[in-house]
CSV table of C-alpha atoms and ligand atoms in Angstrom, one decimal:
chain,number,residue,atom,x,y,z
A,1314,MET,CA,-43.3,-79.0,78.9
A,1315,ARG,CA,-43.0,-80.7,82.3
A,1316,ILE,CA,-43.7,-78.8,85.4
A,1317,GLU,CA,-44.0,-79.6,89.1
A,1318,SER,CA,-47.5,-79.9,90.4
A,1319,PRO,CA,-48.2,-77.3,93.1
A,1320,ARG,CA,-47.0,-78.8,96.4
A,1321,TYR,CA,-49.3,-76.6,98.4
A,1322,THR,CA,-52.2,-74.4,97.8
A,1323,GLU,CA,-53.2,-71.6,100.2
A,1324,ARG,CA,-56.9,-70.8,100.3
A,1325,PHE,CA,-58.0,-67.4,101.3
A,1326,GLY,CA,-61.8,-66.8,100.8
A,1327,SER,CA,-62.4,-67.8,97.2
A,1328,ILE,CA,-58.8,-67.4,96.2
A,1329,ARG,CA,-56.4,-70.3,95.6
A,1330,ILE,CA,-52.7,-69.3,95.6
A,1331,ASN,CA,-50.5,-72.1,94.4
A,1332,ASP,CA,-47.0,-72.5,95.7
A,1333,ALA,CA,-44.1,-71.9,93.3
A,1334,GLN,CA,-43.8,-74.7,90.7
A,1335,LYS,CA,-40.5,-75.3,89.0
A,1336,VAL,CA,-40.2,-76.0,85.3
A,1337,LEU,CA,-38.6,-79.5,85.0
A,1338,GLU,CA,-38.3,-79.9,81.3
A,1339,LEU,CA,-38.7,-77.2,78.7
A,1340,ASP,CA,-39.7,-79.7,76.0
A,1341,SER,CA,-41.2,-82.9,77.2
A,1342,GLY,CA,-41.5,-84.7,73.9
A,1343,ARG,CA,-44.5,-86.0,72.1
A,1344,ALA,CA,-44.5,-89.6,73.2
A,1345,LYS,CA,-47.7,-90.6,75.0
A,1346,GLU,CA,-46.6,-92.0,78.3
A,1347,PRO,CA,-48.4,-94.5,80.6
A,1348,LEU,CA,-49.4,-92.9,83.9
A,1349,ARG,CA,-47.0,-93.7,86.8
A,1350,ASP,CA,-47.0,-92.8,90.5
A,1351,GLU,CA,-44.7,-89.9,90.1
A,1352,ASP,CA,-47.1,-88.3,87.7
A,1353,ILE,CA,-49.0,-86.9,90.7
A,1354,ALA,CA,-46.0,-84.7,91.6
A,1355,VAL,CA,-45.2,-83.7,88.0
A,1356,GLN,CA,-47.5,-82.5,85.2
A,1357,LYS,CA,-46.7,-83.0,81.5
A,1358,ILE,CA,-48.3,-80.3,79.4
A,1359,GLU,CA,-48.6,-81.5,75.9
A,1360,GLU,CA,-47.3,-79.3,73.1
A,1361,GLU,CA,-50.8,-79.2,71.5
A,1362,VAL,CA,-52.3,-77.8,74.7
A,1363,ILE,CA,-49.6,-75.1,75.0
A,1364,LYS,CA,-50.2,-74.1,71.4
A,1365,ASP,CA,-54.0,-74.0,72.0
A,1366,TYR,CA,-53.5,-71.5,74.8
A,1367,GLU,CA,-50.9,-69.5,72.9
A,1368,GLU,CA,-53.4,-69.0,70.1
A,1369,LYS,CA,-55.8,-67.4,72.5
A,1370,MET,CA,-53.1,-65.2,74.1
A,1371,ALA,CA,-51.8,-61.7,73.4
A,1372,ILE,CA,-48.3,-61.0,74.5
A,1373,VAL,CA,-48.0,-57.4,75.5
A,1374,ILE,CA,-44.6,-55.7,75.3
A,1375,PRO,CA,-44.5,-52.4,77.0
A,1376,THR,CA,-41.5,-50.3,75.9
A,1377,LYS,CA,-40.1,-46.9,76.5
A,1378,ASP,CA,-36.8,-46.0,74.7
A,1379,GLU,CA,-35.3,-49.5,75.1
A,1380,LYS,CA,-32.3,-50.5,73.0
A,1381,LEU,CA,-33.6,-51.6,69.6
A,1382,LYS,CA,-31.4,-54.8,69.7
A,1383,LEU,CA,-33.1,-55.8,73.0
A,1384,PHE,CA,-36.6,-55.1,71.6
A,1385,GLU,CA,-35.7,-57.2,68.5
A,1386,GLY,CA,-34.5,-60.1,70.7
A,1387,VAL,CA,-37.7,-60.0,72.8
A,1388,ILE,CA,-40.1,-60.1,69.9
A,1389,SER,CA,-38.1,-63.0,68.4
A,1390,GLY,CA,-38.8,-65.0,71.5
A,1391,VAL,CA,-42.6,-64.8,71.5
A,1392,PRO,CA,-44.1,-68.0,70.2
A,1393,HIS,CA,-45.6,-67.7,66.7
A,1394,GLU,CA,-49.2,-68.5,67.8
A,1395,CYS,CA,-49.3,-65.5,70.2
A,1396,LEU,CA,-50.4,-62.1,69.0
A,1397,ILE,CA,-47.7,-59.5,69.9
A,1398,ILE,CA,-49.1,-56.2,71.1
A,1399,VAL,CA,-46.4,-53.5,71.5
A,1400,ILE,CA,-47.5,-50.6,73.6
A,1401,SER,CA,-44.8,-48.0,73.3
A,1402,ASN,CA,-44.1,-44.7,75.0
A,1403,SER,CA,-40.9,-44.2,73.2
A,1404,GLN,CA,-39.7,-40.9,71.9
A,1405,ILE,CA,-41.3,-39.4,68.8
A,1406,GLY,CA,-39.6,-36.4,67.2
A,1407,ASN,CA,-36.1,-35.7,65.9
A,1408,VAL,CA,-34.9,-39.1,66.9
A,1409,ASP,CA,-38.1,-41.1,66.3
A,1410,ARG,CA,-37.5,-44.2,68.4
A,1411,PHE,CA,-41.2,-45.3,67.9
A,1412,ARG,CA,-40.7,-45.2,64.1
A,1413,MET,CA,-37.7,-47.5,64.5
A,1414,GLU,CA,-39.6,-49.9,66.7
A,1415,LYS,CA,-42.4,-50.0,64.1
A,1416,ASP,CA,-40.0,-50.6,61.3
A,1417,THR,CA,-38.3,-53.4,63.2
A,1418,LEU,CA,-41.6,-55.1,64.0
A,1419,LYS,CA,-42.9,-54.7,60.4
A,1420,GLN,CA,-39.8,-56.3,59.0
A,1421,TYR,CA,-40.0,-59.1,61.5
A,1422,CYS,CA,-43.7,-59.8,60.8
A,1423,HIS,CA,-43.0,-59.7,57.1
A,1424,PHE,CA,-40.3,-62.4,57.2
A,1425,THR,CA,-42.0,-64.5,59.9
A,1426,ARG,CA,-45.5,-64.2,58.4
A,1427,ARG,CA,-47.1,-63.2,61.6
A,1428,GLU,CA,-49.5,-60.6,62.8
A,1429,ALA,CA,-48.6,-58.0,65.5
A,1430,LEU,CA,-50.0,-54.7,66.6
A,1431,ILE,CA,-48.0,-51.6,67.6
A,1432,ILE,CA,-49.5,-48.5,69.1
A,1433,HIS,CA,-48.1,-45.5,70.8
A,1434,GLN,CA,-49.4,-44.8,74.3
A,1435,LYS,CA,-49.9,-41.1,73.4
A,1436,ASP,CA,-51.9,-42.0,70.3
A,1437,PRO,CA,-54.8,-39.4,70.2
A,1438,ILE,CA,-57.2,-41.9,68.8
A,1439,LEU,CA,-56.6,-44.3,71.8
A,1440,ALA,CA,-57.2,-41.3,74.2
A,1441,GLN,CA,-60.4,-40.3,72.3
A,1442,ALA,CA,-61.7,-43.9,72.5
A,1443,LEU,CA,-61.2,-43.9,76.2
A,1444,ALA,CA,-62.8,-40.5,76.6
A,1445,GLU,CA,-65.9,-41.6,74.6
A,1446,ALA,CA,-66.1,-44.8,76.7
A,1447,GLY,CA,-66.2,-42.6,79.8
A,1448,TYR,CA,-62.9,-43.9,81.1
A,1449,THR,CA,-61.0,-40.7,81.6
A,1450,ASN,CA,-59.0,-41.6,84.7
A,1451,LEU,CA,-56.1,-42.9,82.4
A,1452,LEU,CA,-55.9,-39.5,80.8
A,1453,ASP,CA,-53.6,-36.6,81.7
A,1454,LYS,CA,-54.3,-32.9,81.6
A,1455,ASP,CA,-53.3,-32.8,77.9
A,1456,GLY,CA,-56.1,-35.4,77.2
A,1457,LEU,CA,-53.6,-38.2,76.3
A,1458,ILE,CA,-52.8,-41.4,78.3
A,1459,ARG,CA,-50.5,-40.7,81.2
A,1460,ASN,CA,-46.9,-42.0,81.2
A,1461,GLY,CA,-46.2,-45.3,82.9
A,1462,LYS,CA,-46.0,-49.0,82.3
A,1463,ALA,CA,-49.3,-49.7,84.1
A,1464,GLU,CA,-51.1,-47.2,82.0
A,1465,GLY,CA,-49.7,-48.9,78.9
A,1466,MET,CA,-50.7,-52.3,80.2
A,1467,MET,CA,-54.3,-51.2,80.7
A,1468,ALA,CA,-54.5,-49.8,77.1
A,1469,ALA,CA,-53.1,-53.1,75.9
A,1470,ILE,CA,-55.7,-55.1,77.8
A,1471,LEU,CA,-58.4,-53.2,76.0
A,1472,ILE,CA,-56.9,-53.8,72.6
A,1473,ALA,CA,-56.5,-57.5,73.4
A,1474,LYS,CA,-60.2,-57.6,74.4
A,1475,MET,CA,-61.2,-55.8,71.2
A,1476,VAL,CA,-59.4,-58.4,69.0
A,1477,LYS,CA,-61.0,-61.1,71.1
A,1478,LYS,CA,-58.1,-62.7,72.9
A,1479,GLY,CA,-58.9,-64.7,76.0
A,1480,TYR,CA,-55.6,-64.3,77.7
A,1481,ILE,CA,-53.0,-61.6,78.1
A,1482,GLY,CA,-49.3,-61.9,79.2
A,1483,PHE,CA,-46.8,-59.1,79.8
A,1484,ILE,CA,-43.1,-59.3,78.9
A,1485,ASP,CA,-40.7,-56.3,79.3
A,1486,ALA,CA,-38.9,-55.1,76.3
A,1487,ASP,CA,-35.5,-54.8,78.0
A,1488,ASN,CA,-34.8,-58.5,78.4
A,1489,TYR,CA,-31.5,-59.8,77.1
A,1490,PHE,CA,-32.5,-63.4,76.5
A,1491,PRO,CA,-35.0,-64.3,73.8
A,1492,GLY,CA,-35.1,-67.8,75.2
A,1493,ALA,CA,-36.4,-66.4,78.5
A,1494,VAL,CA,-39.2,-64.7,76.6
A,1495,TRP,CA,-40.1,-67.9,74.9
A,1496,GLU,CA,-40.1,-69.7,78.3
A,1497,TYR,CA,-42.3,-67.1,80.0
A,1498,SER,CA,-44.9,-67.4,77.2
A,1499,ARG,CA,-45.0,-71.1,77.6
A,1500,CYS,CA,-45.3,-70.9,81.3
A,1501,TYR,CA,-48.2,-68.6,80.9
A,1502,ALA,CA,-49.9,-71.1,78.6
A,1503,ALA,CA,-49.0,-74.0,81.0
A,1504,GLY,CA,-50.5,-72.1,84.0
A,1505,PHE,CA,-53.7,-71.4,82.1
A,1506,SER,CA,-54.0,-75.0,81.2
A,1507,MET,CA,-53.8,-76.1,84.8
A,1508,ALA,CA,-56.5,-73.6,86.0
A,1509,LYS,CA,-59.9,-74.8,87.1
A,1510,SER,CA,-61.3,-71.3,87.1
A,1511,PRO,CA,-61.7,-68.9,84.2
A,1512,TYR,CA,-60.4,-66.2,86.5
A,1513,VAL,CA,-56.7,-67.0,86.6
A,1514,MET,CA,-53.3,-65.3,86.9
A,1515,VAL,CA,-49.8,-66.7,86.3
A,1516,ARG,CA,-46.8,-65.0,87.8
A,1517,VAL,CA,-43.3,-65.8,86.9
A,1518,LEU,CA,-40.4,-66.1,89.3
A,1519,TRP,CA,-36.8,-66.7,88.3
A,1520,ARG,CA,-34.5,-69.3,89.3
A,1521,TYR,CA,-31.7,-66.8,89.0
A,1522,LYS,CA,-31.5,-63.1,88.3
A,1523,PRO,CA,-27.9,-62.5,87.4
A,1524,LYS,CA,-26.2,-59.2,88.2
A,1525,ILE,CA,-22.9,-58.2,86.6
A,1526,GLU,CA,-20.9,-57.0,89.5
A,1527,GLU,CA,-17.5,-58.5,89.8
A,1528,GLY,CA,-18.0,-61.3,87.3
A,1529,MET,CA,-21.5,-62.7,87.0
A,1530,PHE,CA,-23.5,-63.2,90.2
A,1531,PHE,CA,-26.6,-65.3,90.1
A,1532,ARG,CA,-29.0,-63.8,92.6
A,1533,LYS,CA,-31.9,-66.0,93.6
A,1534,TRP,CA,-34.8,-63.5,93.8
A,1535,GLY,CA,-35.7,-60.2,92.4
A,1536,ARG,CA,-34.7,-57.5,94.8
A,1537,VAL,CA,-37.9,-55.7,95.1
A,1538,SER,CA,-40.0,-58.8,95.6
A,1539,GLU,CA,-37.7,-59.8,98.4
A,1540,ILE,CA,-38.7,-56.6,100.2
A,1541,THR,CA,-42.4,-56.8,99.4
A,1542,ASN,CA,-43.2,-60.5,99.8
A,1543,PRO,CA,-43.2,-60.7,103.6
A,1544,PHE,CA,-45.6,-57.8,103.9
A,1545,MET,CA,-47.9,-59.2,101.2
A,1546,ASN,CA,-47.9,-62.5,103.0
A,1547,ALA,CA,-48.8,-60.7,106.3
A,1548,LEU,CA,-52.0,-59.5,104.7
A,1549,ILE,CA,-53.1,-63.2,104.4
A,1550,SER,CA,-51.6,-64.4,107.6
A,1551,TYR,CA,-53.3,-61.9,109.8
A,1552,LYS,CA,-56.7,-62.9,108.5
A,1553,THR,CA,-56.2,-66.6,108.4
A,1554,GLY,CA,-54.3,-66.7,111.7
A,1555,PHE,CA,-51.6,-68.9,110.1
A,1556,GLU,CA,-48.2,-67.5,109.1
A,1557,THR,CA,-47.5,-68.0,105.4
A,1558,GLU,CA,-44.8,-67.6,102.8
A,1559,ILE,CA,-46.9,-68.5,99.9
A,1560,VAL,CA,-46.5,-65.3,97.9
A,1561,LYS,CA,-43.1,-65.3,96.2
A,1562,THR,CA,-44.0,-63.0,93.2
A,1563,SER,CA,-45.2,-59.7,94.6
A,1564,ASN,CA,-43.5,-57.6,91.9
A,1565,ALA,CA,-43.6,-60.1,89.0
A,1566,GLY,CA,-43.3,-57.8,86.0
A,1567,GLU,CA,-43.7,-60.9,83.9
A,1568,HIS,CA,-47.2,-62.1,84.5
A,1569,ALA,CA,-50.3,-63.1,82.7
A,1570,MET,CA,-54.1,-63.2,83.2
A,1571,SER,CA,-57.3,-64.3,81.7
A,1572,LEU,CA,-59.1,-61.4,80.2
A,1573,LYS,CA,-62.0,-62.2,82.5
A,1574,LEU,CA,-59.7,-61.5,85.5
A,1575,ALA,CA,-57.8,-58.6,83.9
A,1576,GLU,CA,-61.0,-56.5,83.3
A,1577,ILE,CA,-62.4,-56.8,86.8
A,1578,LEU,CA,-59.3,-55.7,88.7
A,1579,PRO,CA,-58.5,-52.1,89.6
A,1580,TYR,CA,-55.0,-51.0,88.7
A,1581,SER,CA,-52.5,-48.7,90.3
A,1582,THR,CA,-50.1,-46.5,88.5
A,1583,GLY,CA,-46.5,-47.0,87.5
A,1584,TYR,CA,-44.5,-49.8,89.1
A,1585,SER,CA,-46.9,-50.6,91.9
A,1586,VAL,CA,-49.2,-52.2,89.5
A,1587,GLU,CA,-48.1,-55.8,90.1
A,1588,PRO,CA,-48.3,-55.9,93.9
A,1589,GLN,CA,-51.6,-53.9,93.7
A,1590,GLU,CA,-53.0,-56.7,91.5
A,1591,LEU,CA,-52.5,-59.2,94.4
A,1592,VAL,CA,-53.8,-56.7,97.0
A,1593,SER,CA,-56.9,-56.1,94.9
A,1594,ILE,CA,-57.4,-59.9,94.5
A,1595,PHE,CA,-57.1,-60.3,98.3
A,1596,GLU,CA,-59.5,-57.5,99.0
A,1597,GLY,CA,-62.0,-58.4,96.3
A,1598,PHE,CA,-62.1,-62.2,96.8
A,1599,GLY,CA,-60.5,-63.0,100.2
A,1600,GLY,CA,-63.9,-63.1,101.9
A,1601,VAL,CA,-63.1,-60.4,104.4
A,1602,LEU,CA,-64.5,-57.5,102.5
A,1603,PRO,CA,-67.6,-57.7,100.2
A,1604,MET,CA,-66.9,-59.8,97.1
A,1605,ALA,CA,-65.9,-57.5,94.2
A,1606,HIS,CA,-67.4,-59.6,91.4
A,1607,PRO,CA,-69.8,-62.4,92.3
A,1608,PRO,CA,-69.2,-64.6,89.2
A,1609,ALA,CA,-65.4,-64.6,89.9
A,1610,ALA,CA,-66.1,-65.3,93.6
A,1611,LYS,CA,-68.2,-68.3,92.5
A,1612,HIS,CA,-65.6,-69.8,90.3
A,1613,GLY,CA,-62.7,-68.7,92.5
A,1614,VAL,CA,-59.6,-66.8,91.5
A,1615,GLU,CA,-56.5,-68.9,90.9
A,1616,VAL,CA,-52.9,-67.7,91.1
A,1617,PHE,CA,-50.0,-69.7,89.8
A,1618,GLN,CA,-46.4,-68.9,90.4
A,1619,ILE,CA,-44.0,-70.6,88.0
A,1620,GLU,CA,-40.2,-70.7,88.4
A,1621,THR,CA,-38.5,-70.5,85.0
A,1622,ARG,CA,-35.2,-72.1,83.9
A,1623,ASN,CA,-33.8,-69.2,82.0
A,1624,PRO,CA,-32.1,-66.6,84.1
A,1625,HIS,CA,-33.6,-63.1,84.0
A,1626,LEU,CA,-31.2,-60.5,82.7
A,1627,HIS,CA,-32.6,-57.1,81.9
A,1628,GLU,CA,-31.3,-53.5,81.8
A,1629,ASP,CA,-30.0,-52.2,85.2
A,1630,LYS,CA,-31.8,-49.0,85.9
A,1631,GLY,CA,-30.0,-48.2,89.2
A,1632,PRO,CA,-30.6,-48.4,92.9
A,1633,GLU,CA,-32.8,-45.3,93.2
A,1634,HIS,CA,-35.2,-46.8,90.7
A,1635,LEU,CA,-35.4,-49.9,92.9
A,1636,GLU,CA,-36.0,-47.9,96.0
A,1637,ALA,CA,-38.9,-46.0,94.3
A,1638,MET,CA,-40.3,-49.3,93.2
A,1639,ALA,CA,-40.1,-50.8,96.7
A,1640,SER,CA,-41.8,-47.8,98.3
A,1641,SER,CA,-44.6,-47.6,95.9
A,1642,SER,CA,-45.1,-51.4,96.2
A,1643,LEU,CA,-45.3,-51.2,100.0
A,1644,SER,CA,-47.8,-48.4,99.9
A,1645,THR,CA,-50.3,-50.6,98.1
A,1646,ILE,CA,-50.2,-52.9,101.1
A,1647,TYR,CA,-50.1,-50.1,103.6
A,1648,TYR,CA,-53.3,-48.5,102.4
A,1649,SER,CA,-55.2,-51.8,102.0
A,1650,PRO,CA,-58.2,-52.1,104.3
A,1651,LEU,CA,-56.8,-55.6,105.0
A,1652,CYS,CA,-53.6,-54.2,106.5
A,1653,GLU,CA,-53.6,-54.2,110.3
A,1654,LYS,CA,-51.8,-51.9,112.7
A,1655,GLU,CA,-48.7,-54.0,113.3
A,1656,THR,CA,-48.0,-54.6,109.6
A,1657,LYS,CA,-48.6,-50.9,108.9
A,1658,GLN,CA,-46.0,-50.0,111.5
A,1659,ARG,CA,-43.5,-52.5,110.1
A,1660,ILE,CA,-44.0,-51.0,106.6
A,1661,LEU,CA,-43.3,-47.5,108.0
A,1662,ASP,CA,-40.1,-48.8,109.6
A,1663,GLU,CA,-39.0,-50.4,106.3
A,1664,LEU,CA,-39.8,-47.2,104.4
A,1665,VAL,CA,-37.6,-45.2,106.8
A,1666,ARG,CA,-34.9,-47.8,106.5
A,1667,LEU,CA,-35.1,-47.4,102.7
A,1668,ASN,CA,-34.9,-43.6,103.1
A,1669,SER,CA,-38.2,-43.3,101.3
A,1670,ILE,CA,-39.9,-41.4,104.2
A,1671,LYS,CA,-38.7,-39.7,107.3
A,1672,PRO,CA,-39.9,-41.0,110.8
A,1673,GLY,CA,-43.4,-39.8,111.4
A,1674,GLU,CA,-44.3,-39.5,107.7
A,1675,GLU,CA,-46.6,-41.7,105.7
A,1676,PRO,CA,-46.0,-42.9,102.0
A,1677,PRO,CA,-48.1,-41.3,99.3
A,1678,HIS,CA,-51.4,-42.9,98.5
A,1679,PRO,CA,-51.4,-45.2,95.4
A,1680,SER,CA,-53.8,-43.9,92.8
A,1681,LEU,CA,-56.3,-46.6,91.8
A,1682,SER,CA,-58.3,-46.8,88.6
A,1683,GLU,CA,-61.7,-48.3,88.2
A,1684,PRO,CA,-61.9,-51.9,86.7
A,1685,LEU,CA,-61.9,-51.7,82.9
A,1686,LYS,CA,-65.1,-53.6,82.8
A,1687,LYS,CA,-66.9,-50.5,84.1
A,1688,MET,CA,-66.3,-48.6,80.9
A,1689,GLU,CA,-68.6,-48.5,77.9
A,1690,PHE,CA,-66.6,-50.9,75.9
A,1691,LYS,CA,-68.8,-50.7,72.8
A,1692,LYS,CA,-68.0,-47.0,72.5
A,1693,PHE,CA,-64.3,-47.7,72.9
A,1694,THR,CA,-64.5,-50.3,70.1
A,1695,SER,CA,-66.5,-48.1,67.8
A,1696,VAL,CA,-63.8,-45.4,67.8
A,1697,MET,CA,-60.9,-47.9,67.6
A,1698,LYS,CA,-62.2,-50.3,65.0
A,1699,GLU,CA,-61.8,-47.9,62.1
A,1700,HIS,CA,-58.1,-47.5,62.9
A,1701,ILE,CA,-57.1,-50.9,64.1
A,1702,GLY,CA,-55.7,-51.7,60.6
A,1703,SER,CA,-53.2,-48.8,61.0
A,1704,TYR,CA,-51.7,-50.4,64.1
A,1705,SER,CA,-51.0,-53.7,62.3
A,1706,ALA,CA,-47.3,-54.4,61.7
A,1707,ARG,CA,-48.2,-56.8,58.9
A,1708,GLU,CA,-48.2,-55.3,55.5
A,1709,LYS,CA,-51.2,-56.3,53.4
A,1710,PRO,CA,-50.3,-58.1,50.2
B,1276,LIG,N1,-45.6,-48.5,77.4
B,1276,LIG,C1,-44.8,-48.1,78.4
B,1276,LIG,N2,-45.0,-46.8,78.9
B,1276,LIG,N3,-43.8,-48.9,78.7
B,1276,LIG,C2,-43.0,-48.4,79.7
B,1276,LIG,C3,-43.1,-47.2,80.3
B,1276,LIG,C4,-44.2,-46.3,79.9
B,1276,LIG,O1,-44.4,-45.2,80.3
B,1276,LIG,N4,-42.1,-47.0,81.3
B,1276,LIG,C5,-41.4,-48.2,81.2
B,1276,LIG,N5,-41.9,-49.0,80.3
B,1276,LIG,C6,-41.4,-50.3,79.9
B,1276,LIG,C7,-39.9,-50.4,79.8
B,1276,LIG,O2,-39.4,-50.0,78.5
B,1276,LIG,C8,-39.7,-51.9,80.0
B,1276,LIG,O3,-39.9,-52.7,78.9
B,1276,LIG,C9,-40.8,-52.3,81.0
B,1276,LIG,O4,-41.8,-51.2,80.8
B,1276,LIG,C10,-40.4,-52.3,82.5
B,1276,LIG,O5,-39.8,-51.1,82.8
B,1276,LIG,P1,-38.3,-51.1,83.5
B,1276,LIG,O6,-38.0,-49.6,83.8
B,1276,LIG,O7,-37.4,-51.9,82.8
B,1276,LIG,O8,-38.7,-51.7,84.9
B,1276,LIG,P2,-37.8,-52.6,85.9
B,1276,LIG,O9,-37.0,-53.5,85.1
B,1276,LIG,O10,-37.1,-51.7,86.8
B,1276,LIG,O11,-38.9,-53.3,86.7
B,1276,LIG,C11,-39.5,-54.5,86.2
B,1276,LIG,O12,-39.5,-55.5,87.1
B,1276,LIG,C12,-40.3,-55.2,88.3
B,1276,LIG,C13,-40.1,-56.3,89.3
B,1276,LIG,O13,-38.8,-56.5,89.7
B,1276,LIG,C14,-41.0,-54.1,85.8
B,1276,LIG,O14,-41.6,-55.2,85.1
B,1276,LIG,C15,-41.8,-53.8,87.0
B,1276,LIG,O15,-43.1,-53.5,86.6
B,1276,LIG,C16,-41.7,-54.9,88.0
B,1276,LIG,O16,-42.4,-54.5,89.1
B,1277,LIG,MG1,-36.3,-53.7,83.3
């Protein structure tokens, strides 16, 4: 794979945020090439290197009642070396959509000779493991894990840690292009291979995000990120004194992290999870507030933003859904101790414009969970290890 080198890196405390890097070539061949001047601007990431990172990576697919055909397409795009972890919150009952997902995955693993795990978010054993590990803030009144993509992501991080993966990448189940899924996974691997620190995050941005309106229209950015990015950048600008546009992926649903980073971040609920990750990194390692985790501060936290070639086409869930996402995203910035008065006011104005709040109101507080590292992980594992076989989609011979 050939990818642009980061043209610019913004430093904020011990964080390094790299400017967007375009994929130049999806497959860069196997020939060893002599170094030339232009190699400074472009990086060739060898196939072997990509495969090495894919082997250490779990690809998590959060799903809730998505079309089975889409789910099937998504799993078909995950490179063979990655471990697929499906965390599902799909319907169980008369129409057992979870059962269908399981059957699809089992059949796929059988014919492709690969391993995958599938677990329901409401699985009582998972909830019990969390309770015994003293990590109850993911649980609802009924004692099971709450609804939400973020809650599913957190459970999946723990499972990936348990099966000793070093990296974790997230890919939504409602993607129409298996080729895009394949490219995201490779971009994650490429980002990890470029990192100098073990605390690393890779966020994907799309060259085009088509909308089917009158004919196909290729939008440049995701709509929510477009709203969130300027405010996210304001958090950095205000502290450094220099205006910046470095963050282009505030709401990147498709993103990946080293497990080392994933387990030290606090997470917010629902769809504010991705912007909150950045806010938490800025708060924890930006040098303005006390450092959240000294070893990560020492190595630095690196963020890569990679622009993919495949367009991103997923299920359209309507404008109200977008508004709700924008408002919960902005509230993560609004309530950050890094957010100064002027940005706060601009966020309130934007929320009024989006009809999320009335003039004079404030958005609801995002609810934040403790970093996963704070739980008693051994206790989590001791409950889960007896059952992990039952989550496997690979039938034993
Ligand atoms: N496990 C689980 N639990 N998965 C869920 C849940 C849940 O409660 N709710 C939704 N999902 C799954 C969906 O089935 C889908 O695969 C993925 O999470 C994303 O949900 P969507 O409802 O499709 O979100 P979106 O397309 O509007 O938003 C995406 O892009 C945003 C950026 O534009 C998501 O990735 C967002 O997280 C992201 O911020
Ligand atoms: Mg979607």
